[in-house]
């Protein structure tokens, strides 16, 4: 692990509280299993053996919003689904992050019409947008890692706000 | 590509013409028969029972707005598995208070498709067992597939107009 | 943004039994966010203990306005939308729509393009059935099925990426042919797949077909009779598992399906297990078609040379003024289609995928209606779950193989 060398023989490590908290948050982020449309299939691919997202400590997709801290909005959000999406978001415990996966969730994609929200940021606040229609599984994984970067950069003030 | 109507369809078309005085249109070997709204239930029953059209493949409508008599054509696409035939019935309905009788008693499949007619075209279906909206949320105004319903196009955001649109975009709060 | 509306029992009074009104049975809401509804489907269940008395599906949570949006685009550009309908069967959707356009404007397709279409659509059928097998395995707690099926699916997606540059939304099949010829590596990639896949199907079957746990969950569950199926407009594997021999590939061959030798698997039991067996058998049959089509793959052009409707190949644009004009006109204005309507249907992995297309003489369609199989197949759900346990409902729903994008459009 390498931790032993750093510890020396004192059994103590010094770091900042921010670092510890952020480190623990990133390494066990539980995404919510929230598939809407085509992008959900790519999200499943990312979970499956070939791309294997569990390498990043997120093999646990939770179906319940109350157990998850990352919402991956995978697909287009219709006017009928919007309020439901918001309620699910409200049910997630703090701190929580949102990834808008795919063009539809980011900006409406090819569907510029009456039925689809032109970007899920009209419904919930979004942290990371992943482009592509659908984004490749690698792109999704990159999106998740970008969320990690963001979380690691959180300062103590941000933590208090959340 | 076959250009003429299947021979096996001829007696069926004849029967429809004599019983319901249906008018016939042909295009690329497809048979379209026009009947009146009040005849549709009988016509479908006849086709199902006498001529083995077991499957109602599609049920939809076309809006010819701004033309108003008739404004809509309601379309019933029938398939016969036993004889491997297809026939399409078209029912013209007028623009003011469009109405067709329900055919759920002939084909149970029509239930949801007729709800779609109600929802998307605002065509009233008389005697429908469950006339709720099916796709759009309750309380939507208008019927999306009508030609006078706007597409709802929003201006795409590019670099040159980013700020301008960004200001009026309704971003969600925490 | 609007709020979630309160729903009163009043609205559903005619759909539930009387016992629900007195509170004797329980009304339970399942979805739209539920892991085993395969998307955003909401089911309102009336339960007597564990037993389903009534089931009222509520759809529209993925309503995308595709039909309306297609009316606002030219015939070629509208095709992009069809991919996103039934996202497990993107090639098939392209084919269905393109066939309708070709019928409307009367364009013939070269033999090579037809064979390529068949290969790709059959590969897509395999991919779609694999997703079904994986996810319905997951619903019945067979996690490893999910991992195995997605492994093979990746291989098919790689082939798609090879030919079209995209994994899922390919838009590779175009009016008058296909986008461009396949690269040279295509044949080897498909052959590799043909070589390993039969063994993989055997593997799935050893895991599931004789597995007593699986059989207990599937046999005699969700019985669907032939008559009910037909009157509800059910098509595809679900209909064939109820003993009706109806496959559009056999009954009304398109794209030269009549040249290939394959069987249409039929079961007469009409239960969940029969639907499983039909689909697994279809995997093998599709592979047979792919192999035959690949062996026979003719050489030649992959696009019709009817320049009024089909854009010229890239290589011609640089050398011929006329081609440049055609290219320019077709991509800016589109082509005018006659003022008439056509209906053409193909056999998608889920059933009869029909496209009703009406032109108004201009470059944009007056009306496109997609007769999507899942819509009608889901319509029968409320009939076949009555009297079974809630746990069985999950198995039954999985066995119908719905795709919400296909239903809500
Ligand atoms: S971005 Fe593309 S793949 Fe994703 S949901 Fe939208 S249409 Fe489907």
XYZ file of C-alpha atoms and ligand atoms in Angstrom:
753
model
C 0.000 0.000 0.000
C 2.809 2.383 0.723
C 1.023 3.706 3.761
C 3.419 1.864 6.098
C 6.406 3.752 4.772
C 4.703 7.074 5.198
C 3.621 6.227 8.708
C 7.136 5.468 9.833
C 6.974 3.676 13.189
C 4.902 6.226 14.986
C 1.479 5.030 13.745
C 0.394 8.589 13.209
C -0.303 10.507 10.083
C -1.000 14.187 9.896
C -3.290 15.685 7.329
C -6.057 18.202 7.134
C -9.640 17.417 7.957
C -10.680 18.549 4.513
C -8.407 16.007 2.908
C -9.666 13.133 5.004
C -13.288 13.979 4.464
C -12.915 14.485 0.747
C -10.818 11.361 0.367
C -13.425 9.259 2.087
C -16.181 10.773 0.025
C -14.540 10.067 -3.291
C -13.540 6.513 -2.623
C -16.957 5.170 -1.880
C -19.339 7.122 -3.973
C -22.579 5.318 -4.494
C -24.321 6.331 -7.667
C -28.038 6.075 -7.972
C -29.303 3.560 -10.479
C -31.290 5.995 -12.499
C -31.623 4.996 -16.110
C -33.925 7.005 -18.292
C -33.165 6.249 -21.905
C -30.476 5.118 -24.305
C -27.673 6.480 -22.166
C -28.698 4.112 -19.411
C -27.627 1.232 -21.605
C -24.171 2.726 -21.884
C -24.193 3.258 -18.140
C -24.909 -0.447 -17.794
C -22.047 -1.185 -20.163
C -19.806 0.897 -17.969
C -20.863 -1.229 -15.026
C -20.376 -4.505 -16.832
C -17.245 -6.570 -17.132
C -15.640 -4.857 -20.089
C -15.331 -1.365 -18.656
C -15.862 -2.222 -14.998
C -16.567 0.964 -13.166
C -16.077 -0.773 -9.846
C -12.368 -0.139 -10.270
C -13.189 3.334 -8.989
C -15.072 2.242 -5.916
C -18.525 2.536 -7.333
C -19.762 -0.908 -8.061
C -22.718 -0.355 -5.820
C -25.518 1.163 -7.816
C -28.302 1.938 -5.410
C -31.871 1.888 -6.561
C -32.950 3.990 -3.627
C -32.105 7.684 -3.571
C -31.732 7.599 0.192
C -28.638 5.448 -0.038
C -26.829 7.273 -2.788
C -24.791 10.406 -3.103
C -24.244 10.670 -6.831
C -27.051 10.954 -9.306
C -26.203 10.062 -12.878
C -29.017 11.403 -15.023
C -28.626 9.039 -17.943
C -30.993 10.060 -20.664
C -33.560 12.570 -21.709
C -35.868 14.089 -19.130
C -39.406 14.613 -20.290
C -41.848 17.111 -18.882
C -43.642 14.295 -17.123
C -40.454 12.949 -15.579
C -39.022 16.286 -14.446
C -40.963 16.617 -11.181
C -40.224 12.987 -10.350
C -36.537 13.589 -10.937
C -36.609 16.583 -8.641
C -38.310 14.621 -5.909
C -35.695 11.896 -6.163
C -32.982 14.519 -5.926
C -34.593 16.054 -2.882
C -34.668 12.659 -1.231
C -30.943 12.122 -1.567
C -29.015 12.921 1.610
C -26.429 15.685 1.576
C -23.752 15.929 0.270
C -24.837 15.021 -3.225
C -23.594 15.494 -6.751
C -25.205 15.245 -10.158
C -23.764 14.153 -13.473
C -25.741 14.983 -16.591
C -24.863 12.100 -18.861
C -25.376 12.575 -22.553
C -26.412 15.408 -24.788
C -30.068 15.139 -23.867
C -29.454 15.592 -20.182
C -26.904 18.321 -20.840
C -28.753 20.458 -23.351
C -31.665 18.648 -24.935
C -29.563 16.956 -27.588
C -31.316 16.272 -30.856
C -34.710 16.729 -29.288
C -35.432 20.396 -29.382
C -39.163 20.150 -28.815
C -42.099 20.479 -26.484
C -41.615 17.240 -24.599
C -38.045 17.395 -23.353
C -36.309 19.639 -20.837
C -33.541 21.474 -22.665
C -30.962 20.365 -20.178
C -31.553 18.769 -16.829
C -29.976 21.817 -15.162
C -33.451 23.317 -15.327
C -34.557 20.674 -12.852
C -31.589 19.897 -10.619
C -28.202 21.610 -10.220
C -25.592 19.784 -12.269
C -21.915 19.382 -11.377
C -20.496 17.661 -14.431
C -21.791 17.428 -17.974
C -20.729 14.478 -20.093
C -21.085 15.036 -23.818
C -21.918 12.395 -26.374
C -24.962 10.680 -27.711
C -24.512 8.323 -26.018
C -21.189 9.021 -24.278
C -18.887 6.053 -24.422
C -18.441 4.239 -21.119
C -14.948 5.701 -20.917
C -16.451 9.156 -21.147
C -18.791 8.390 -18.284
C -15.923 7.111 -16.196
C -14.037 10.271 -16.999
C -17.063 12.258 -15.925
C -17.131 10.460 -12.620
C -13.438 11.077 -12.097
C -14.071 14.741 -12.811
C -16.609 14.759 -10.026
C -13.905 13.285 -7.797
C -11.583 16.112 -8.737
C -14.279 18.561 -7.842
C -14.954 16.892 -4.525
C -11.251 16.805 -3.676
C -11.083 20.525 -4.256
C -13.842 21.268 -1.777
C -12.663 23.575 0.981
C -13.842 23.604 4.540
C -16.239 26.428 3.811
C -17.841 24.439 1.023
C -18.144 21.467 3.311
C -19.934 23.523 5.903
C -22.307 24.835 3.296
C -23.305 21.431 2.097
C -41.436 -3.697 -56.158
C -45.019 -4.931 -56.582
C -47.177 -2.266 -58.135
C -50.672 -3.667 -58.106
C -53.061 -4.877 -55.491
C -52.914 -8.499 -54.392
C -55.517 -10.643 -56.215
C -56.700 -12.099 -52.921
C -57.776 -8.647 -51.772
C -60.240 -8.088 -54.595
C -63.250 -9.912 -53.097
C -62.657 -8.113 -49.806
C -62.569 -4.733 -51.471
C -65.720 -5.601 -53.438
C -67.529 -6.601 -50.268
C -66.493 -3.430 -48.515
C -67.580 -1.343 -51.456
C -71.005 -2.912 -51.662
C -71.698 -3.102 -47.922
C -70.286 0.225 -46.778
C -69.988 2.035 -50.114
C -66.330 2.463 -49.264
C -64.105 4.308 -51.698
C -60.830 2.757 -52.706
C -57.411 4.317 -53.116
C -54.342 2.419 -54.141
C -50.721 3.368 -53.764
C -47.746 1.036 -54.274
C -49.993 -2.005 -53.949
C -51.414 -0.809 -50.641
C -55.170 -0.714 -50.341
C -56.791 2.193 -48.539
C -60.527 2.054 -48.008
C -62.420 5.123 -46.876
C -65.415 4.562 -44.626
C -67.578 6.800 -42.478
C -67.058 7.083 -38.713
C -70.347 5.410 -37.859
C -69.493 2.403 -40.033
C -66.065 1.669 -38.647
C -67.109 -0.747 -35.913
C -69.182 -2.830 -38.325
C -66.511 -2.701 -40.980
C -63.823 -3.921 -38.594
C -66.093 -6.618 -37.199
C -66.806 -7.846 -40.699
C -63.166 -7.887 -41.664
C -62.187 -9.687 -38.495
C -64.906 -12.331 -38.549
C -65.343 -13.004 -42.251
C -61.952 -12.324 -43.697
C -59.550 -13.337 -40.917
C -58.026 -9.970 -40.180
C -57.005 -11.019 -36.680
C -54.503 -8.291 -36.011
C -55.021 -4.562 -35.841
C -51.467 -3.528 -36.559
C -51.688 0.192 -36.182
C -54.213 2.782 -35.220
C -53.292 6.384 -35.664
C -54.358 9.611 -37.298
C -53.127 12.262 -39.694
C -53.870 15.940 -39.302
C -54.484 17.890 -42.517
C -54.714 21.289 -40.869
C -55.630 23.971 -42.183
C -58.095 21.919 -44.214
C -61.118 21.377 -41.983
C -63.538 19.070 -43.755
C -62.171 16.570 -43.190
C -59.357 17.693 -40.940
C -58.235 14.291 -39.705
C -57.993 10.846 -41.134
C -58.078 8.123 -38.523
C -56.155 5.133 -39.793
C -56.730 1.473 -39.019
C -54.071 -0.824 -40.418
C -55.228 -4.431 -40.432
C -53.245 -7.589 -40.948
C -54.463 -11.058 -41.688
C -52.056 -13.693 -40.508
C -53.946 -16.564 -42.081
C -54.033 -15.045 -45.549
C -50.993 -12.808 -45.240
C -52.821 -9.676 -46.363
C -52.976 -6.087 -45.244
C -55.648 -3.508 -45.666
C -55.937 0.008 -44.382
C -59.183 1.669 -43.393
C -59.329 5.418 -43.257
C -61.995 7.385 -41.485
C -62.182 11.081 -42.329
C -63.386 13.237 -39.434
C -64.116 16.928 -39.335
C -62.135 19.552 -37.525
C -64.862 20.894 -35.262
C -65.589 18.318 -32.560
C -63.764 15.362 -34.144
C -65.263 12.107 -32.995
C -64.933 8.388 -33.738
C -66.604 5.468 -32.007
C -64.401 3.158 -29.990
C -63.340 -0.142 -31.506
C -62.040 -1.665 -28.280
C -64.794 -4.247 -28.392
C -63.502 -5.523 -31.723
C -59.793 -5.326 -31.022
C -58.688 -4.979 -27.423
C -55.452 -3.488 -28.680
C -57.299 -0.326 -29.667
C -57.633 0.688 -26.024
C -54.214 2.303 -25.649
C -53.981 3.464 -29.220
C -57.280 5.276 -28.865
C -56.090 6.881 -25.688
C -53.179 8.081 -27.768
C -55.644 9.605 -30.247
C -57.372 11.392 -27.421
C -54.103 12.604 -25.995
C -52.131 13.512 -29.075
C -54.852 14.602 -31.498
C -57.757 15.561 -29.300
C -60.074 13.279 -31.201
C -62.915 12.234 -28.976
C -63.453 8.488 -28.816
C -67.039 7.713 -27.999
C -67.637 4.935 -25.512
C -63.980 4.454 -24.628
C -63.672 2.542 -21.344
C -60.765 4.602 -20.007
C -60.478 7.998 -21.686
C -57.490 9.411 -19.787
C -54.393 10.974 -21.271
C -51.751 8.378 -21.931
C -48.425 10.013 -22.765
C -48.589 13.641 -21.737
C -48.956 14.586 -18.075
C -52.483 15.336 -16.893
C -53.225 18.988 -17.180
C -51.279 19.570 -20.393
C -52.972 22.040 -22.628
C -53.430 21.190 -26.268
C -52.719 18.098 -28.279
C -49.117 17.833 -29.456
C -49.528 16.050 -32.756
C -52.003 18.561 -34.111
C -50.415 20.750 -36.735
C -51.363 23.951 -34.915
C -49.514 22.876 -31.784
C -46.058 24.496 -31.803
C -43.020 22.265 -31.858
C -41.626 24.139 -28.877
C -38.259 24.831 -30.448
C -35.831 26.636 -28.178
C -32.948 28.644 -29.524
C -29.703 26.692 -29.239
C -26.929 28.249 -27.226
C -23.748 29.017 -29.169
C -20.673 31.012 -28.225
C -22.012 34.238 -29.709
C -25.346 34.177 -27.889
C -24.281 32.219 -24.819
C -24.578 35.011 -22.276
C -27.834 36.289 -23.600
C -29.548 32.911 -23.330
C -27.766 32.053 -20.108
C -29.469 34.997 -18.420
C -32.967 33.784 -19.114
C -32.361 30.089 -18.684
C -34.237 28.856 -15.609
C -31.432 27.104 -13.746
C -32.490 24.943 -10.839
C -31.512 25.762 -7.284
C -30.134 23.425 -4.667
C -41.337 23.388 -13.150
C -44.599 21.708 -12.376
C -45.128 19.631 -9.295
C -46.041 16.002 -8.985
C -49.790 15.959 -8.995
C -51.775 14.360 -6.274
C -53.715 11.464 -7.718
C -57.060 10.629 -6.282
C -58.600 7.210 -6.354
C -61.500 8.787 -8.224
C -59.446 8.736 -11.420
C -58.797 5.037 -11.261
C -62.144 3.945 -9.914
C -63.162 2.194 -13.098
C -59.918 0.266 -13.280
C -59.615 -1.250 -9.833
C -61.879 -3.748 -8.138
C -64.474 -2.693 -5.626
C -62.471 -4.042 -2.769
C -59.897 -1.326 -3.343
C -62.473 1.349 -2.653
C -63.223 -0.045 0.772
C -59.543 -0.411 1.535
C -59.647 -4.174 1.628
C -56.937 -4.476 -1.009
C -53.883 -2.288 -1.128
C -52.885 0.087 -3.887
C -49.155 0.185 -4.410
C -47.165 2.386 -6.699
C -44.237 0.750 -8.474
C -41.966 3.063 -10.393
C -41.202 5.251 -12.279
C -37.909 4.840 -10.441
C -37.642 1.134 -9.836
C -34.772 -1.167 -10.727
C -36.871 -3.826 -12.399
C -39.258 -1.813 -14.501
C -36.605 -1.622 -17.228
C -36.834 2.109 -17.547
C -39.233 4.734 -16.413
C -42.472 2.856 -16.262
C -44.980 3.289 -13.501
C -47.243 0.470 -12.461
C -50.135 1.014 -10.147
C -50.758 -2.304 -8.485
C -53.787 -3.431 -6.597
C -52.628 -6.102 -4.203
C -54.401 -8.630 -2.111
C -51.553 -9.538 0.189
C -48.873 -10.698 -2.214
C -51.237 -11.341 -5.085
C -51.736 -8.910 -7.919
C -55.413 -8.186 -8.442
C -55.036 -5.402 -10.959
C -52.149 -3.737 -12.653
C -52.473 -0.359 -14.313
C -49.441 0.707 -16.301
C -48.805 4.420 -16.607
C -46.519 5.379 -19.457
C -45.254 8.601 -20.972
C -42.350 9.321 -18.634
C -40.029 9.173 -21.599
C -42.285 10.855 -24.109
C -39.854 12.530 -26.454
C -42.060 13.992 -29.157
C -40.161 12.081 -31.818
C -43.086 11.849 -34.227
C -43.712 15.564 -34.087
C -40.048 16.393 -34.314
C -39.647 14.258 -37.423
C -42.304 16.293 -39.186
C -40.067 19.331 -38.841
C -37.082 17.730 -40.575
C -36.386 16.555 -44.092
C -36.638 12.858 -44.843
C -32.906 12.242 -44.513
C -32.454 14.274 -41.373
C -35.465 12.785 -39.637
C -33.725 9.443 -39.679
C -31.479 10.499 -36.816
C -34.507 10.445 -34.547
C -35.373 6.839 -35.322
C -32.213 5.582 -33.661
C -33.328 6.994 -30.374
C -36.715 5.334 -30.401
C -35.962 1.782 -29.526
C -32.417 2.156 -28.419
C -31.734 -1.569 -28.291
C -32.572 -1.932 -31.950
C -31.056 1.091 -33.609
C -30.141 -0.556 -36.895
C -33.580 -2.094 -37.104
C -35.276 1.255 -36.578
C -33.157 2.773 -39.308
C -34.118 -0.056 -41.596
C -37.828 0.233 -40.868
C -37.880 3.950 -41.503
C -35.629 3.784 -44.521
C -37.753 1.053 -46.056
C -40.816 3.231 -45.697
C -39.021 6.147 -47.355
C -37.799 3.920 -50.142
C -41.289 2.641 -50.698
C -42.661 6.155 -50.811
C -40.127 7.474 -53.311
C -39.713 4.149 -55.109
C -35.962 3.613 -54.966
C -34.325 0.231 -55.352
C -31.478 -0.941 -53.179
C -28.391 -2.729 -54.555
C -27.851 -6.344 -53.553
C -24.736 -5.679 -51.494
C -26.482 -3.042 -49.444
C -29.369 -5.423 -48.818
C -27.056 -8.147 -47.573
C -25.170 -5.700 -45.357
C -28.425 -4.509 -43.889
C -29.443 -8.054 -43.100
C -26.135 -8.810 -41.387
C -26.258 -5.679 -39.281
C -29.900 -5.987 -38.348
C -29.447 -9.587 -37.291
C -26.403 -8.672 -35.235
C -28.521 -5.993 -33.644
C -31.188 -8.559 -32.875
C -28.578 -10.645 -31.103
C -27.363 -7.604 -29.174
C -30.879 -6.713 -28.176
C -31.687 -10.215 -27.007
C -28.435 -10.226 -25.061
C -29.436 -7.116 -23.172
C -32.778 -8.692 -22.504
C -31.172 -11.910 -21.300
C -28.744 -10.027 -19.102
C -31.234 -7.712 -17.495
C -33.932 -10.291 -16.995
C -31.315 -12.546 -15.498
C -30.479 -9.690 -13.157
C -34.140 -9.385 -12.209
C -34.167 -13.036 -11.254
C -30.929 -12.617 -9.295
C -28.632 -14.197 -11.864
C -25.993 -11.498 -11.765
C -23.422 -13.382 -13.780
C -25.763 -13.493 -16.782
C -25.596 -9.725 -16.938
C -21.819 -9.730 -17.011
C -21.600 -12.481 -19.613
C -24.197 -11.020 -21.956
C -22.656 -7.588 -21.930
C -19.301 -9.127 -22.721
C -20.630 -10.527 -26.003
C -22.598 -7.406 -26.700
C -19.425 -5.354 -26.601
C -18.126 -7.413 -29.476
C -21.159 -6.576 -31.593
C -20.915 -2.927 -30.692
C -17.306 -2.995 -31.804
C -18.472 -4.216 -35.202
C -20.954 -1.365 -35.367
C -18.285 1.079 -34.428
C -16.114 -0.335 -37.165
C -18.701 0.244 -39.859
C -20.322 3.448 -38.696
C -18.103 5.130 -36.141
C -20.683 4.974 -33.378
C -21.531 2.262 -30.902
C -25.246 2.695 -30.613
C -26.750 5.553 -32.620
C -25.369 4.499 -35.952
C -27.693 5.949 -38.627
C -25.731 3.722 -40.959
C -28.592 2.489 -43.106
C -29.670 5.354 -45.356
C -32.403 5.773 -47.956
C -31.157 4.036 -51.085
C -28.489 1.891 -49.438
C -26.042 2.314 -46.610
C -23.799 5.195 -45.649
C -20.597 3.760 -47.162
C -19.087 0.396 -47.803
C -17.841 -1.596 -44.840
C -14.098 -1.547 -44.120
C -12.014 -4.621 -44.949
C -11.764 -5.671 -41.317
C -15.502 -6.119 -41.176
C -15.548 -9.668 -42.457
C -12.962 -10.884 -39.988
C -14.702 -9.203 -37.080
C -18.010 -10.844 -37.919
C -16.361 -14.216 -38.511
C -14.695 -14.035 -35.112
C -18.025 -13.387 -33.560
C -19.688 -16.251 -35.447
C -16.967 -18.547 -34.238
C -17.225 -17.895 -30.541
C -20.884 -17.103 -30.118
C -22.455 -20.611 -30.377
C -20.283 -21.732 -27.463
C -21.369 -18.719 -25.489
C -25.045 -19.490 -26.062
C -24.404 -23.014 -24.766
C -22.839 -21.401 -21.738
C -25.913 -19.292 -21.062
C -28.112 -22.291 -21.499
C -26.150 -24.389 -19.037
C -26.540 -21.567 -16.564
C -30.253 -21.035 -17.003
C -32.276 -23.457 -19.099
C -32.149 -26.409 -16.720
C -31.548 -24.429 -13.571
C -34.297 -25.483 -11.118
C -34.438 -22.069 -9.446
C -34.889 -20.409 -12.775
C -37.506 -22.904 -13.910
C -39.472 -22.431 -10.705
C -39.635 -18.731 -11.341
C -40.583 -19.072 -15.009
C -42.682 -22.135 -15.806
C -46.453 -21.574 -15.774
C -46.033 -17.939 -14.917
C -47.724 -15.219 -16.915
C -49.768 -17.373 -19.240
C -50.846 -15.607 -22.417
C -53.307 -17.304 -24.716
C -53.192 -17.061 -28.474
C -56.519 -15.256 -28.725
C -55.689 -12.639 -26.117
C -52.327 -12.060 -27.714
C -53.822 -11.433 -31.133
C -56.595 -9.184 -29.976
C -54.112 -7.097 -28.001
C -51.911 -6.776 -31.049
C -48.986 -8.576 -29.448
C -46.271 -9.497 -31.933
C -42.771 -10.843 -31.991
C -41.289 -13.483 -29.697
C -44.122 -13.026 -27.208
C -46.676 -13.975 -29.858
C -44.550 -16.839 -31.105
C -44.248 -18.206 -27.576
C -48.039 -18.396 -27.539
C -48.066 -20.653 -30.558
C -48.680 -18.299 -33.466
C -46.365 -18.765 -36.400
C -45.934 -15.188 -37.534
C -42.631 -13.667 -38.437
C -42.500 -10.906 -40.999
C -39.111 -12.092 -42.168
C -40.778 -15.300 -43.362
C -44.264 -14.063 -44.125
C -43.324 -10.968 -46.097
C -39.639 -11.226 -46.845
C -37.856 -7.919 -47.226
C -34.196 -7.203 -47.985
C -33.831 -10.657 -49.495
C -34.635 -12.672 -46.376
C -36.145 -15.317 -48.656
C -32.632 -16.370 -49.720
C -31.608 -17.403 -46.249
C -32.409 -20.652 -44.586
C -33.574 -20.204 -41.022
C -36.303 -21.420 -38.712
C -38.786 -19.427 -36.732
C -38.873 -20.853 -33.214
C -42.389 -21.435 -31.931
C -43.569 -22.600 -28.511
C -47.124 -23.305 -27.543
C -46.958 -22.977 -23.754
C -47.391 -19.216 -23.714
C -45.665 -18.760 -20.364
C -42.598 -16.850 -19.305
C -40.337 -19.835 -19.819
C -41.585 -20.312 -23.378
C -40.760 -16.707 -24.145
C -37.282 -17.260 -22.780
C -36.790 -20.377 -24.913
C -38.023 -18.672 -28.061
C -35.578 -15.829 -27.647
C -32.620 -18.040 -26.892
C -33.435 -20.090 -29.962
C -33.700 -16.899 -31.983
C -30.136 -16.056 -31.008
C -28.993 -19.183 -32.802
C -31.189 -18.592 -35.830
C -30.008 -15.022 -36.217
C -26.443 -16.207 -36.132
C -27.287 -18.637 -38.927
C -28.616 -15.782 -41.042
C -25.550 -13.661 -40.377
C -23.285 -16.490 -41.451
C -25.185 -17.195 -44.663
C -25.410 -13.540 -45.589
C -21.718 -13.068 -44.983
C -20.833 -16.083 -47.126
C -22.998 -14.823 -49.944
C -22.135 -11.149 -49.593
C -22.068 -9.892 -53.197
C -19.689 -7.243 -54.451
C -20.909 -4.054 -56.041
C -22.225 -0.641 -55.115
C -23.827 -0.035 -51.723
C -26.018 2.860 -52.775
C -28.601 3.332 -55.433
C -27.476 5.633 -58.246
C -30.802 7.373 -58.459
C -29.359 10.848 -58.060
C -32.727 12.453 -57.550
C -32.992 10.901 -54.117
C -29.645 9.454 -53.134
C -26.576 11.666 -52.670
C -23.539 10.746 -54.780
C -20.477 9.187 -53.134
C -17.818 11.527 -51.810
C -15.287 10.504 -54.433
C -17.472 11.790 -57.247
C -18.005 15.230 -55.812
C -14.495 16.366 -56.536
C -14.607 15.432 -60.209
C -18.150 15.999 -61.356
C -20.005 19.286 -61.287
C -23.342 17.529 -61.480
C -22.594 15.413 -58.432
C -21.694 18.500 -56.499
C -25.028 20.064 -57.373
C -26.915 16.926 -56.424
C -25.040 16.679 -53.175
C -25.725 20.284 -52.352
C -29.390 20.143 -53.257
C -30.078 16.897 -51.421
C -28.481 18.012 -48.189
C -29.891 21.504 -48.103
C -33.359 21.123 -49.552
C -33.945 17.403 -49.384
C -35.971 15.569 -51.959
C -39.680 15.923 -52.637
C -41.732 12.815 -51.946
C -45.146 12.108 -53.440
C -48.341 13.119 -51.754
C -49.335 9.691 -50.536
C -48.926 7.368 -47.622
C -47.196 4.047 -47.120
C -47.005 1.558 -44.304
C -44.068 -0.759 -44.134
C -43.090 -3.085 -41.356
C -40.136 -5.180 -40.315
C -39.648 -7.783 -37.645
C -37.774 -6.069 -34.849
C -36.467 -8.052 -31.855
C -39.684 -7.143 -30.098
C -42.215 -7.628 -32.876
C -43.745 -5.795 -35.759
C -42.072 -2.428 -36.111
C -44.193 -0.562 -38.597
C -43.683 2.869 -40.024
C -46.589 4.817 -41.372
C -45.274 7.624 -43.511
C -47.288 10.217 -45.296
C -45.763 12.786 -47.621
C -47.287 16.061 -48.705
C -45.319 16.580 -51.899
C -42.577 18.544 -50.160
C -39.225 17.556 -48.641
C -40.637 17.022 -45.156
C -43.015 14.285 -44.070
C -46.562 15.266 -43.221
C -46.856 12.524 -40.664
C -44.606 9.781 -39.385
C -46.110 7.233 -37.097
C -44.037 4.494 -35.582
C -46.058 1.418 -34.776
C -43.779 0.277 -32.043
C -44.087 -3.293 -30.821
C -43.409 -2.677 -27.134
C -46.397 -0.365 -26.869
C -48.856 -3.081 -27.730
C -46.920 -5.785 -25.944
C -47.055 -3.788 -22.735
C -50.784 -3.282 -23.234
C -51.349 -6.932 -22.526
C -49.420 -6.859 -19.235
C -52.454 -5.969 -17.151
C -54.161 -9.092 -18.464
C -51.404 -11.592 -17.841
C -50.254 -10.618 -14.362
C -53.591 -11.052 -12.653
C -53.469 -13.646 -9.917
C -49.697 -13.950 -9.753
C -47.354 -12.814 -7.004
C -45.567 -9.480 -7.087
C -42.273 -11.315 -7.486
C -43.693 -12.993 -10.578
C -44.706 -9.647 -11.965
C -41.024 -8.800 -12.243
C -40.351 -11.981 -14.178
C -43.327 -11.433 -16.464
C -42.420 -7.850 -17.186
C -38.889 -8.915 -18.005
C -40.155 -11.635 -20.317
C -42.154 -9.191 -22.412
C -38.932 -7.315 -23.096
C -40.167 -3.764 -23.192
C -38.076 -0.755 -24.099
C -39.527 2.457 -22.799
C -38.146 4.566 -25.590
C -40.082 2.365 -27.929
C -43.285 2.810 -25.990
C -43.313 6.496 -25.245
C -41.704 7.780 -28.427
S -27.965 11.730 -25.357
Fe -28.429 10.369 -27.074
S -28.107 8.335 -26.227
Fe -28.349 9.719 -24.502
S -30.499 9.705 -23.986
Fe -30.174 11.365 -25.415
S -30.618 10.487 -27.401
Fe -30.275 8.803 -26.013
